[in-house]
Short mmCIF file of C-alpha atoms (C1' of nucleotides) in Angstrom, two decimals:
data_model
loop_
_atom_site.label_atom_id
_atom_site.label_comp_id
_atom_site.label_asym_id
_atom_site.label_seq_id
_atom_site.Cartn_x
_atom_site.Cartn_y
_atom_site.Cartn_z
CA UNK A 25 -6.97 2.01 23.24
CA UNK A 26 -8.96 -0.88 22.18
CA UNK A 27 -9.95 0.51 18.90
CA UNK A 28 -8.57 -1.48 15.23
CA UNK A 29 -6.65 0.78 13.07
CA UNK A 30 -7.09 -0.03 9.65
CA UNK A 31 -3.98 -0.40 7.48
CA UNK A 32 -4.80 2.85 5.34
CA UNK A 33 -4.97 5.44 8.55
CA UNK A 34 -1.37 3.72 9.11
CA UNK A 35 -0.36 4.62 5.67
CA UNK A 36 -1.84 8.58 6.49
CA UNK A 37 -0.50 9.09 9.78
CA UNK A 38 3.50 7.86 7.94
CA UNK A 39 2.02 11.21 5.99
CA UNK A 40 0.73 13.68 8.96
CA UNK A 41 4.49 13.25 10.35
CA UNK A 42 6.32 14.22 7.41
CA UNK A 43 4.18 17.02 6.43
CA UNK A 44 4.73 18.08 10.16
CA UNK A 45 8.71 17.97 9.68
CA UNK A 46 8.73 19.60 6.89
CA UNK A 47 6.81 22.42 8.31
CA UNK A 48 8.26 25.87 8.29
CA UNK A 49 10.88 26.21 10.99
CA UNK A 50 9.04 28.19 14.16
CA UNK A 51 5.46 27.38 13.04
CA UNK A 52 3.77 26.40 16.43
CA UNK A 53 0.38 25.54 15.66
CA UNK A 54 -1.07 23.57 12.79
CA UNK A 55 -4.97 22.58 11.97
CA UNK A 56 -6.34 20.11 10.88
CA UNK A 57 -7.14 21.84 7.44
CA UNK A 58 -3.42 23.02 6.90
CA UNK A 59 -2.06 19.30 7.81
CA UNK A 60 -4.59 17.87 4.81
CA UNK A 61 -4.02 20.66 2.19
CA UNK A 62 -0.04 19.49 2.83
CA UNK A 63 -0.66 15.53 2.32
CA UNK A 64 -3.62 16.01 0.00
CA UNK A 65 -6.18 14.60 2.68
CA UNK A 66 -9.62 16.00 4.34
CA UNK A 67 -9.65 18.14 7.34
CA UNK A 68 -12.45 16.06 8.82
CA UNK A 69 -9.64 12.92 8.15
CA UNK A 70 -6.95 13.95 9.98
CA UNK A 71 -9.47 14.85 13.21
CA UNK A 72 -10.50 11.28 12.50
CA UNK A 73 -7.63 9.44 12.26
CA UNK A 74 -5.73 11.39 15.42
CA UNK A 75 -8.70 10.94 17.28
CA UNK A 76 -7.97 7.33 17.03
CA UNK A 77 -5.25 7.85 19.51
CA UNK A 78 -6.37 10.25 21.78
CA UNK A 79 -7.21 13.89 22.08
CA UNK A 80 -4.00 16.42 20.95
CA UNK A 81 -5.55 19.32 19.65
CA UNK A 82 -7.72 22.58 21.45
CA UNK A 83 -10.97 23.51 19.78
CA UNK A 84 -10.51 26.84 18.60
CA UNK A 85 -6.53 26.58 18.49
CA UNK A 86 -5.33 23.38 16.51
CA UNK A 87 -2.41 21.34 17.51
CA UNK A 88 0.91 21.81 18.49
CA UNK A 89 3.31 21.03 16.03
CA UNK A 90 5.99 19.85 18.41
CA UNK A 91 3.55 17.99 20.45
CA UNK A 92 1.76 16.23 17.70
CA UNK A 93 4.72 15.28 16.00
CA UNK A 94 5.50 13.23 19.75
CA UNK A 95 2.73 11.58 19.47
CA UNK A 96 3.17 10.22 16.07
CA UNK A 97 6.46 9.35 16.99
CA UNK A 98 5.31 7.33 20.07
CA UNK A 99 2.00 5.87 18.34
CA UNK A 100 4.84 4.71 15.30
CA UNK A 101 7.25 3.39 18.61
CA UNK A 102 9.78 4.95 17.12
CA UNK A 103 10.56 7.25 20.56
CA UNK A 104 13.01 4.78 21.11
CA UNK A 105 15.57 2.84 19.38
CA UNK A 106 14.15 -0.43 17.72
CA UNK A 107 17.27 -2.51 16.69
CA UNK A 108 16.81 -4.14 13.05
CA UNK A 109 18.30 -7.01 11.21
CA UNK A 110 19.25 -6.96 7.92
CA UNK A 111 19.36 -10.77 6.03
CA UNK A 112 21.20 -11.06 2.36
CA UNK A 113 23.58 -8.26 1.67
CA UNK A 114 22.88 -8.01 -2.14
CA UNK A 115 22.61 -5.23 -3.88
CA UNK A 116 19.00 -4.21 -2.16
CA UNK A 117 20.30 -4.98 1.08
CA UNK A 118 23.66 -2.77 0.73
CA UNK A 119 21.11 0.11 -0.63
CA UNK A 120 19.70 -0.69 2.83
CA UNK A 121 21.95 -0.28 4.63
CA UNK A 122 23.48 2.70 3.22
CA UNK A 123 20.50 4.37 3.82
CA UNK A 124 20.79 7.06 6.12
CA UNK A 125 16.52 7.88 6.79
CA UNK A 126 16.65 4.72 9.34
CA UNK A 127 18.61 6.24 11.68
CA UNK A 128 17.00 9.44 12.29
CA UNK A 129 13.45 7.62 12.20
CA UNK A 130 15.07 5.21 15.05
CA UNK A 131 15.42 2.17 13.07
CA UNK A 132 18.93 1.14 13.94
CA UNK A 133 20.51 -1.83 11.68
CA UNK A 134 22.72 -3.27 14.15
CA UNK A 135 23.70 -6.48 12.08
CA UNK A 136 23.73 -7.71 8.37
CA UNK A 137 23.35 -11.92 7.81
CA UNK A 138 24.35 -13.20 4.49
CA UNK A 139 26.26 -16.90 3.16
CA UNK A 140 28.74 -15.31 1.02
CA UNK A 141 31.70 -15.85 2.34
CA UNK A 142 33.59 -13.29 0.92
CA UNK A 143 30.87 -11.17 2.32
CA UNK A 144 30.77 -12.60 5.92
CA UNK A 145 33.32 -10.93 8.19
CA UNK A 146 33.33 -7.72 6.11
CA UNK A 147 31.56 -4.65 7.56
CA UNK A 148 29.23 -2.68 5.28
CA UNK A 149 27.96 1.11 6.00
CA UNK A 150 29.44 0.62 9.71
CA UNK A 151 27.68 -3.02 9.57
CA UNK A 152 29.03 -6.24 10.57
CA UNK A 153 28.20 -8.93 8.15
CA UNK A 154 27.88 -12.63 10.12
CA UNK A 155 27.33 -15.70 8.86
CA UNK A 156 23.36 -16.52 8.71
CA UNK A 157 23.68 -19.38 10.70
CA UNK A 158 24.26 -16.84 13.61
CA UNK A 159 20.49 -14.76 12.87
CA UNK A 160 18.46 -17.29 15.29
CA UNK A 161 20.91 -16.20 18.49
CA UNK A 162 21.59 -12.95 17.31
CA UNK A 163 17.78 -12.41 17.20
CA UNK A 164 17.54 -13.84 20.56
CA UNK A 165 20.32 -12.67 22.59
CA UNK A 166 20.88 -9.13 21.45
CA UNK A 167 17.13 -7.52 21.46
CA UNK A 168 16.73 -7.51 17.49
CA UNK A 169 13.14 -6.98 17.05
CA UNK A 170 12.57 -6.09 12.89
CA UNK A 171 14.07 -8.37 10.28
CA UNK A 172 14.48 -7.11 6.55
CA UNK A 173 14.58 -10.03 4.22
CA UNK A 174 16.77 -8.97 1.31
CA UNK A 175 17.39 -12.72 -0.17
CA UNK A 176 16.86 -14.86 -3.13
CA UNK A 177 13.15 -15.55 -3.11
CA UNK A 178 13.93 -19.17 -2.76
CA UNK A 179 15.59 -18.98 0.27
CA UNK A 180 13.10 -16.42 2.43
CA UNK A 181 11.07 -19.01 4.38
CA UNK A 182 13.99 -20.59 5.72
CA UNK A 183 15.70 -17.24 7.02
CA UNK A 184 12.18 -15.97 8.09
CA UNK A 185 11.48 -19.16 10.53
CA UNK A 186 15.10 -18.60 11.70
CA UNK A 187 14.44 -14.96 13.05
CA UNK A 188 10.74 -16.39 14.14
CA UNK A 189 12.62 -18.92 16.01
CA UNK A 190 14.43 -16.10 17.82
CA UNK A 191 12.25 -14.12 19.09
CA UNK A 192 11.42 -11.82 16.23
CA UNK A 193 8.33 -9.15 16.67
CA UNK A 194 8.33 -7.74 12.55
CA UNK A 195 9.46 -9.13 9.03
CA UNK A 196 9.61 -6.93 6.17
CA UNK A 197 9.83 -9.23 3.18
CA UNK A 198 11.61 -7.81 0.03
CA UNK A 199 11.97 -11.35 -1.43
CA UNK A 200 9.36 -12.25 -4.36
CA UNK A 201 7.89 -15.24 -2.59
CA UNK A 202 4.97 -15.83 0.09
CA UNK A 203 6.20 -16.50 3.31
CA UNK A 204 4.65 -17.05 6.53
CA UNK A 205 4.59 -16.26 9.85
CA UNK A 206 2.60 -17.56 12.88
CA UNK A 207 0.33 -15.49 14.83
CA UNK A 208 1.79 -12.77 17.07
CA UNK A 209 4.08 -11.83 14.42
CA UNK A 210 3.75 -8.82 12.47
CA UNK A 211 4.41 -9.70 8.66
CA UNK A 212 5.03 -6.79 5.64
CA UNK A 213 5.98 -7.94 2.04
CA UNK A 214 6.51 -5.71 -0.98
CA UNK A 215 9.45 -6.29 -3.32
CA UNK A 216 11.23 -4.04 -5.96
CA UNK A 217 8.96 -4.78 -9.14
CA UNK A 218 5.99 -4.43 -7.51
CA UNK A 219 5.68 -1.13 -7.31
CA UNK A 220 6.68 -0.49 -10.79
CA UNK A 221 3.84 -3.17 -12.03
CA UNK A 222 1.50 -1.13 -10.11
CA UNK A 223 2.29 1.56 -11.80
CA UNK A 224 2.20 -0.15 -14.80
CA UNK A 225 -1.11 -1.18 -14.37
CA UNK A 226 -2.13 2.48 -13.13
CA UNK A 227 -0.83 4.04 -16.48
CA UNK A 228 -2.70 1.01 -18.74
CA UNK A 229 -5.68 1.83 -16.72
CA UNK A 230 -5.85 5.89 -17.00
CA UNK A 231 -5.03 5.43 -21.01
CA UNK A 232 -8.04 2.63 -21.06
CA UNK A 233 -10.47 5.66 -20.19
CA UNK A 234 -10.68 4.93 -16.87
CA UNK A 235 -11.47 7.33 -14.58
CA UNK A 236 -7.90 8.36 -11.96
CA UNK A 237 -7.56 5.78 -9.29
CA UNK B 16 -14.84 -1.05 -19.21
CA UNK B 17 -15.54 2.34 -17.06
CA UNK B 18 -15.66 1.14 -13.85
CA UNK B 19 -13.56 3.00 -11.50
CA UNK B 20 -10.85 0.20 -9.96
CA UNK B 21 -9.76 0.69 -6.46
CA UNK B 22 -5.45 0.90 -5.63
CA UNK B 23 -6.48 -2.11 -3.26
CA UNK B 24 -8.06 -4.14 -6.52
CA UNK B 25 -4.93 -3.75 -8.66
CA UNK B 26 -3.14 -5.03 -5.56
CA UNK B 27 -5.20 -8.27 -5.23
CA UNK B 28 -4.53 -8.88 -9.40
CA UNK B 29 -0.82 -8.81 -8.94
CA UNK B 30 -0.95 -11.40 -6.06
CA UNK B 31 -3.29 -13.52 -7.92
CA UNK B 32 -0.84 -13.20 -10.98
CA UNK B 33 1.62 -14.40 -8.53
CA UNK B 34 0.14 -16.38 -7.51
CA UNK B 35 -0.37 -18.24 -11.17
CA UNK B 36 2.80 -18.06 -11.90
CA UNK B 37 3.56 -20.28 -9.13
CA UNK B 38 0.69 -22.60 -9.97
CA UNK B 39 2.41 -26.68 -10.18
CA UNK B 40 3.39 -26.87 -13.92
CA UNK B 41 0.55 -28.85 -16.01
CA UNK B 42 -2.26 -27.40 -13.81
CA UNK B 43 -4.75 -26.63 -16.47
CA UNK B 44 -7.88 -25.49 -14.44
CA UNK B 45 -8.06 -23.07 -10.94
CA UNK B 46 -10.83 -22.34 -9.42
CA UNK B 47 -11.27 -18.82 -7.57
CA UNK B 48 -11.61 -20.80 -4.07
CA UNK B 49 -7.79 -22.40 -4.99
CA UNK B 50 -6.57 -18.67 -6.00
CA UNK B 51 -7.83 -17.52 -2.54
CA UNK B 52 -6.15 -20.09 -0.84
CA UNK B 53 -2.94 -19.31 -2.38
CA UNK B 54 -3.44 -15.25 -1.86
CA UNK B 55 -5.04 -15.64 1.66
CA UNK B 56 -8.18 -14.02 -0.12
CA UNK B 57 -11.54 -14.69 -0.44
CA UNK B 58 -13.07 -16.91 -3.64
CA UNK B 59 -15.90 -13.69 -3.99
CA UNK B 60 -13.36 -11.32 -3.86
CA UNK B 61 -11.30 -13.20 -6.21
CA UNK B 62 -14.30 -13.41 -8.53
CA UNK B 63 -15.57 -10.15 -7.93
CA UNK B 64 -11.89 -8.65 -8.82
CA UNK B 65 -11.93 -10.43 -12.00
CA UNK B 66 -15.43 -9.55 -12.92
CA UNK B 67 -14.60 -5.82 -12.95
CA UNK B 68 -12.55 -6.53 -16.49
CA UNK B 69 -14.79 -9.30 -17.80
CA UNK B 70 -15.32 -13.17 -17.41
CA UNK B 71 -12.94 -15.62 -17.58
CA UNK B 72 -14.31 -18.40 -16.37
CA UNK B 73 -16.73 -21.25 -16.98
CA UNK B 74 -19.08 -22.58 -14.22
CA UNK B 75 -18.81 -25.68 -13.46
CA UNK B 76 -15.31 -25.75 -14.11
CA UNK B 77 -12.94 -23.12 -13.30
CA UNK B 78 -10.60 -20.32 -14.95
CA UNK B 79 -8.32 -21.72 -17.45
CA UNK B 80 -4.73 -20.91 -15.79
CA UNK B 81 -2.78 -19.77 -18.69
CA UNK B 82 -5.81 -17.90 -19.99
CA UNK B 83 -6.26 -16.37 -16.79
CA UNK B 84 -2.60 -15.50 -16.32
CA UNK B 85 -2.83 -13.75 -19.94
CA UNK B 86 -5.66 -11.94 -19.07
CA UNK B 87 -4.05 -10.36 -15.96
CA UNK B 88 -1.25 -9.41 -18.19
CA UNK B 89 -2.81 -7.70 -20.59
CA UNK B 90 -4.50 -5.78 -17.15
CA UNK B 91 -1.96 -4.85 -16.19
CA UNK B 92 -0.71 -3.41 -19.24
CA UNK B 93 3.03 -5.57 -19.65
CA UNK B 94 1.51 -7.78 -22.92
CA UNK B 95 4.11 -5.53 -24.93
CA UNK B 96 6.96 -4.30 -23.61
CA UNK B 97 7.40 -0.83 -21.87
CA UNK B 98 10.17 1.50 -21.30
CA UNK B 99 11.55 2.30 -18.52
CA UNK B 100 14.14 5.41 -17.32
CA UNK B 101 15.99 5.12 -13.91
CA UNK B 102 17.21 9.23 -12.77
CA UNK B 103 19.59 8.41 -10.18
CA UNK B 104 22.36 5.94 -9.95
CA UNK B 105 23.22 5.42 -6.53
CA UNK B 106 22.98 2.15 -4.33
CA UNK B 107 19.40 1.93 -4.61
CA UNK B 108 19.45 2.90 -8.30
CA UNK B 109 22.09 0.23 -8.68
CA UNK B 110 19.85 -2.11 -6.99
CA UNK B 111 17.08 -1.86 -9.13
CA UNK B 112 18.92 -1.86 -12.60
CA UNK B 113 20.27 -5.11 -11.65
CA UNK B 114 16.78 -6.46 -10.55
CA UNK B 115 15.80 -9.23 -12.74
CA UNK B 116 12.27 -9.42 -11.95
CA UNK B 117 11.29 -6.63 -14.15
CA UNK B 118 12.50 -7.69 -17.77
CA UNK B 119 10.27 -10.54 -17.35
CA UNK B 120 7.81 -8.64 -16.13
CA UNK B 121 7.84 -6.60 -19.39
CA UNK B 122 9.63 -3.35 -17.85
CA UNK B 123 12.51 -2.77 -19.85
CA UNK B 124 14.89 0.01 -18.05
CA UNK B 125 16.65 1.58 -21.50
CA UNK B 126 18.18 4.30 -20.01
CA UNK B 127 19.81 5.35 -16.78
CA UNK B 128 20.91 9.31 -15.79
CA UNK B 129 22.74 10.71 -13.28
CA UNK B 130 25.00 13.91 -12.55
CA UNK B 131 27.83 12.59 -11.43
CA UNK B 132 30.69 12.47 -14.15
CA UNK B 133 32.15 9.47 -12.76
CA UNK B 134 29.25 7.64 -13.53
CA UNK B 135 28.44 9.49 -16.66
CA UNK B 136 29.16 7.57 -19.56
CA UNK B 137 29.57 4.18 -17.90
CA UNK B 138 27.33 1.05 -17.98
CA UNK B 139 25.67 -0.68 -14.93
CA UNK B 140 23.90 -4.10 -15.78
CA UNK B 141 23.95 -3.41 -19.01
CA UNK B 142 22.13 -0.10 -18.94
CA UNK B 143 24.18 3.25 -20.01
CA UNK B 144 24.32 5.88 -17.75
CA UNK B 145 23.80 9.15 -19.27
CA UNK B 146 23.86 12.72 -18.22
CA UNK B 147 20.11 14.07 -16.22
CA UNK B 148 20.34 16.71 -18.89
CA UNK B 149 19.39 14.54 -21.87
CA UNK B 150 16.43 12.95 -19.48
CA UNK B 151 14.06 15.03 -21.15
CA UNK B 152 14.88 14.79 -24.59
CA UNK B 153 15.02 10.78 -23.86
CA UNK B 154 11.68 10.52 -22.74
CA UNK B 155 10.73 12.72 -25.69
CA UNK B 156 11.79 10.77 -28.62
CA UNK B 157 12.60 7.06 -27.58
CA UNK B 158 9.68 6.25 -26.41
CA UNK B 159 10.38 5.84 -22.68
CA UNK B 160 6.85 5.82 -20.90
CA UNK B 161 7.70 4.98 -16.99
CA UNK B 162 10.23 6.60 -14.81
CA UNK B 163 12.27 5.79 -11.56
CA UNK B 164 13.20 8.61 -9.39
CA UNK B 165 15.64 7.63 -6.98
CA UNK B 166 17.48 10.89 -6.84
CA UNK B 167 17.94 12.86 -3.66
CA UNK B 168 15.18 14.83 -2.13
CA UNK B 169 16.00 18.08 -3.09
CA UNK B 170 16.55 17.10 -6.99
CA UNK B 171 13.35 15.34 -6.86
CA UNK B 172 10.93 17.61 -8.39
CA UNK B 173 13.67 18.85 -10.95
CA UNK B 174 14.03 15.78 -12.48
CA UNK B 175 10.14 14.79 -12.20
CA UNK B 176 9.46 18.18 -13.94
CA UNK B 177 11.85 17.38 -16.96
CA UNK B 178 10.81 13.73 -17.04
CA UNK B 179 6.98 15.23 -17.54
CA UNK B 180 8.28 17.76 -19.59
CA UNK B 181 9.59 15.20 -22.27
CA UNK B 182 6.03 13.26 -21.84
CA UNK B 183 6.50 10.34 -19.16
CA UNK B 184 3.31 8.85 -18.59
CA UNK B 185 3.97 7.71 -14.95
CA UNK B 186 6.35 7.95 -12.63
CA UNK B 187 7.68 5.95 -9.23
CA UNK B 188 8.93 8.34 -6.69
CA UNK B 189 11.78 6.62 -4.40
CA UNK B 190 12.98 10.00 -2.91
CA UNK B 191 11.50 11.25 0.57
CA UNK B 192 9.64 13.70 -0.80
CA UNK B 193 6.54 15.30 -2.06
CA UNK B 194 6.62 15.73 -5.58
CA UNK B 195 3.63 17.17 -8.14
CA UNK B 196 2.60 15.48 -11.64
CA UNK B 197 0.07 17.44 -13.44
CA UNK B 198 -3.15 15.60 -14.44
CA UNK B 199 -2.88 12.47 -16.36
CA UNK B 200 0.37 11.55 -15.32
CA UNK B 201 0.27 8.81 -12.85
CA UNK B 202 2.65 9.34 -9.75
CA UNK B 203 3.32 6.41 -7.29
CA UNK B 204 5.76 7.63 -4.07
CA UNK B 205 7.22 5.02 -1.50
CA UNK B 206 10.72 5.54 0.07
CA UNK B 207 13.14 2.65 1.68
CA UNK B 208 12.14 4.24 5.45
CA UNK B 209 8.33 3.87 4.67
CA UNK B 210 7.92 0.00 4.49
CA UNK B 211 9.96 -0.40 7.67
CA UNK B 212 8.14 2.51 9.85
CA UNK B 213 5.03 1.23 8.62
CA UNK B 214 6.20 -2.32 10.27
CA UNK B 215 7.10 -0.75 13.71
CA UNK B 216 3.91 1.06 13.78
CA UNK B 217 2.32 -2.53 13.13
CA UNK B 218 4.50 -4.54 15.65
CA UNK B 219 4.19 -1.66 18.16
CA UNK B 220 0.35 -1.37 18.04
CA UNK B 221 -0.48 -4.95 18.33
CA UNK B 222 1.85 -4.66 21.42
CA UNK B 223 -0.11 -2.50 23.34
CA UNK B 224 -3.02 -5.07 22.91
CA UNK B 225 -4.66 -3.52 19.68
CA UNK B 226 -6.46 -6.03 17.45
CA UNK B 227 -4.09 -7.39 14.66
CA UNK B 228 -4.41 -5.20 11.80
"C1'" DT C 19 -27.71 -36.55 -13.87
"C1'" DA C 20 -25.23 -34.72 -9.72
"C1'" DG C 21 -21.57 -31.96 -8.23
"C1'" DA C 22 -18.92 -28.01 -8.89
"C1'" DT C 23 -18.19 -23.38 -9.87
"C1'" DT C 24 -19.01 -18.96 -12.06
"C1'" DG C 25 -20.92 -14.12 -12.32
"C1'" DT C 26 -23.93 -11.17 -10.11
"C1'" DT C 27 -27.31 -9.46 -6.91
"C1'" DA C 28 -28.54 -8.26 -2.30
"C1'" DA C 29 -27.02 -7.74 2.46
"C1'" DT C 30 -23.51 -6.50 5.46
"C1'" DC C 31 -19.85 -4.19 6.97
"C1'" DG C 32 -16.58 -0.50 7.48
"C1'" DA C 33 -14.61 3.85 6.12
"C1'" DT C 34 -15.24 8.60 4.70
"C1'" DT C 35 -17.59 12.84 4.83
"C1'" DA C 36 -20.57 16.37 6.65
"C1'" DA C 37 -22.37 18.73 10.31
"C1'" DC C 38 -22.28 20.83 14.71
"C1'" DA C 39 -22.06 21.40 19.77
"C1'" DA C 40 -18.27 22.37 22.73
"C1'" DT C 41 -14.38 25.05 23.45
"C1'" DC C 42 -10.67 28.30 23.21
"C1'" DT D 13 -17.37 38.79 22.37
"C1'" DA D 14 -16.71 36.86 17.60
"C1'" DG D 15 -14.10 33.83 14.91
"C1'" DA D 16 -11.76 29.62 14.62
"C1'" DT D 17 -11.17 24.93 15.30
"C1'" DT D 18 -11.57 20.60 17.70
"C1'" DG D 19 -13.71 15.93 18.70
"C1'" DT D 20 -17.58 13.33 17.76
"C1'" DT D 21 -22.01 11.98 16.02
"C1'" DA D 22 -24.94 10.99 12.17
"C1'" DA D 23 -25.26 10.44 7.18
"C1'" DT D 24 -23.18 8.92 3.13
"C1'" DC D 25 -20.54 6.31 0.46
"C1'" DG D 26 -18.01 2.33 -1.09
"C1'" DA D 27 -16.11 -2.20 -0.47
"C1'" DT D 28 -16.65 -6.92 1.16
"C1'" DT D 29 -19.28 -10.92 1.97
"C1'" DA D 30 -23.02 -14.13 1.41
"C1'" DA D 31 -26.23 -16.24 -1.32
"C1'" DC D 32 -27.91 -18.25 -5.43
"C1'" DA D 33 -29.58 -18.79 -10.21
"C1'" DA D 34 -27.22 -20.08 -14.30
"C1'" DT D 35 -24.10 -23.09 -16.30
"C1'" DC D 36 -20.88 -26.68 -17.32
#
DNA sequence: TAGATTGTTAATCGATTAACAATC
DNA sequence: TAGATTGTTAATCGATTAACAATC
């Protein structure tokens, strides 16, 4: 288990489990070929990417749809509960945490950080919201390992170094600002327009005689 | 201009376009080695990214920043303004019609549409909510060329089919699930779960002593 | 001019695809 | 057995990097 794994096989595998759950109810087996005509990849891809992690399938057979779904579970760490921080309770951050897919998935949001304080002390979706000054030693002391930035772009570094300071393993930055992280920890960022701009740019393209993307 | 231009190219553009934006006020000149500094690229890449839509520099001397920033506008396609539908008003719909970032971006959401007749009829941030039965005809005659699904899974394909059917040239799929465009309409899916899963994945293979991504 | 920097070509690197022996 | 399908190797493809002539 030495081997890098590019971002993109990442980004396939998120797709291998949810075709996989949303398989018919009592299918047992699954090949490689049916697994890429459901997420739109190559047969020969999905060999290659599982193969990444080990050896799940039985020439002649396929895989086991209950057993390969485990392993992407466990390969994700999601097989048991990771317990997430949510910082700035604004109107992305409520949508957060009112979102039910975390909890199945394992994600757990076990506290909510903001400076409002007509926010602070209130609970939100089952949430406790606590002052910020309280992320560094809630980070520390209660085994919060994923932080989800949800603040005003201006204030993201400082929140960031706060949960860095505490201990934590993953930040998923929603704020529209570059922030950084030292080595060791794992660092996403993606915010609301960016998608759409992409999209944007996607549409200009296509119209611009462009071949697809 | 028939290159083919990779998702990970149009990527790179919007960072470096953040990356201008950001540039200290009365900076007149940047050179591509300062725009990979700021964007953690490399100066070829940043020069080979901009040479797939034409040259903007001078040698010697640099890329004019305003120039620059104008070019990657036009790129993207937000030099005149677009319109944008939101199908769903629920927290994360909420969230992203109050989002700032995109009217300045040159995404205009015009109209939003939902079922529910408690929010049928109102305003949020400005934006009328009408019924997801007018969606089509919407799309059809006021000009409304980008759409944001953040309906639940199961109504996701409904609305997608209606929003195609009235002539949407590209859509952003919130929902958690797999929807269909036909040809020549430009589909983009993420869901709230994805970022984060993707981060535990991350944070739980560089645990067991992979290379960092 | 000398120093800096672009745009582009060639070289390297990595990812995808195709093919097939091994296996059920 | 014959048909199906895996895991992996080799071949292809594409993207990144390095190098440098051209230019300011």
């Amino acid at each position: 288990m030495h081997k890098r794994v590019p971002d993109v096989v990442v980004l396939r595998l998120a797709a291998y489990r949810r075709a996989l759950r949303e398989f018919p109810a009592g299918s047992e087996r699954v090949s490689s070929g049916a697994l890429a005509a459901r997420t739109g990849y190559s047969a020969a891809q999905v060999r290659k990417d599982l193969s990444l992690f080990g050896q799940f399938g039985q020439p002649g057979v396929g895989y086991s749809v209950v057993a390969l779904e485990r392993e992407l579970v466990r390969i994700f760490g999601l097989d048991r509960e990771r317990r997430v921080a949510l910082v700035g309770v604004g109107n992305l951050g409520s949508a957060l945490l009112a979102y039910n897919g975390f909890r199945e998935a394992g994600l757990r949001i076990v506290a909510a950080f903001d400076v409002d304080p007509r926010k602070v002390g209130g609970v939100i979706a089952g949430v406790p919201v606590r002052h910020v000054d309280e992320l560094e030693g809630a980070v520390a002391g209660e085994n919060i390992e994923l932080a989800m930035i949800t603040v005003p772009a201006a204030a993201a570094q400082g929140v960031v170094d706060a949960a860095v300071r505490g201990g934590i393993k993953g930040v998923l930055n929603f704020a529209p600002a570059v922030v950084r992280v030292p080595e060791g920890v794992m660092l996403r960022s993606t915010h609301l327009g960016a998608e759409l701009e992409r999209l944007s740019c996607l549409v200009n393209l296509s119209l611009a005689g462009r071949d697809e993307l």
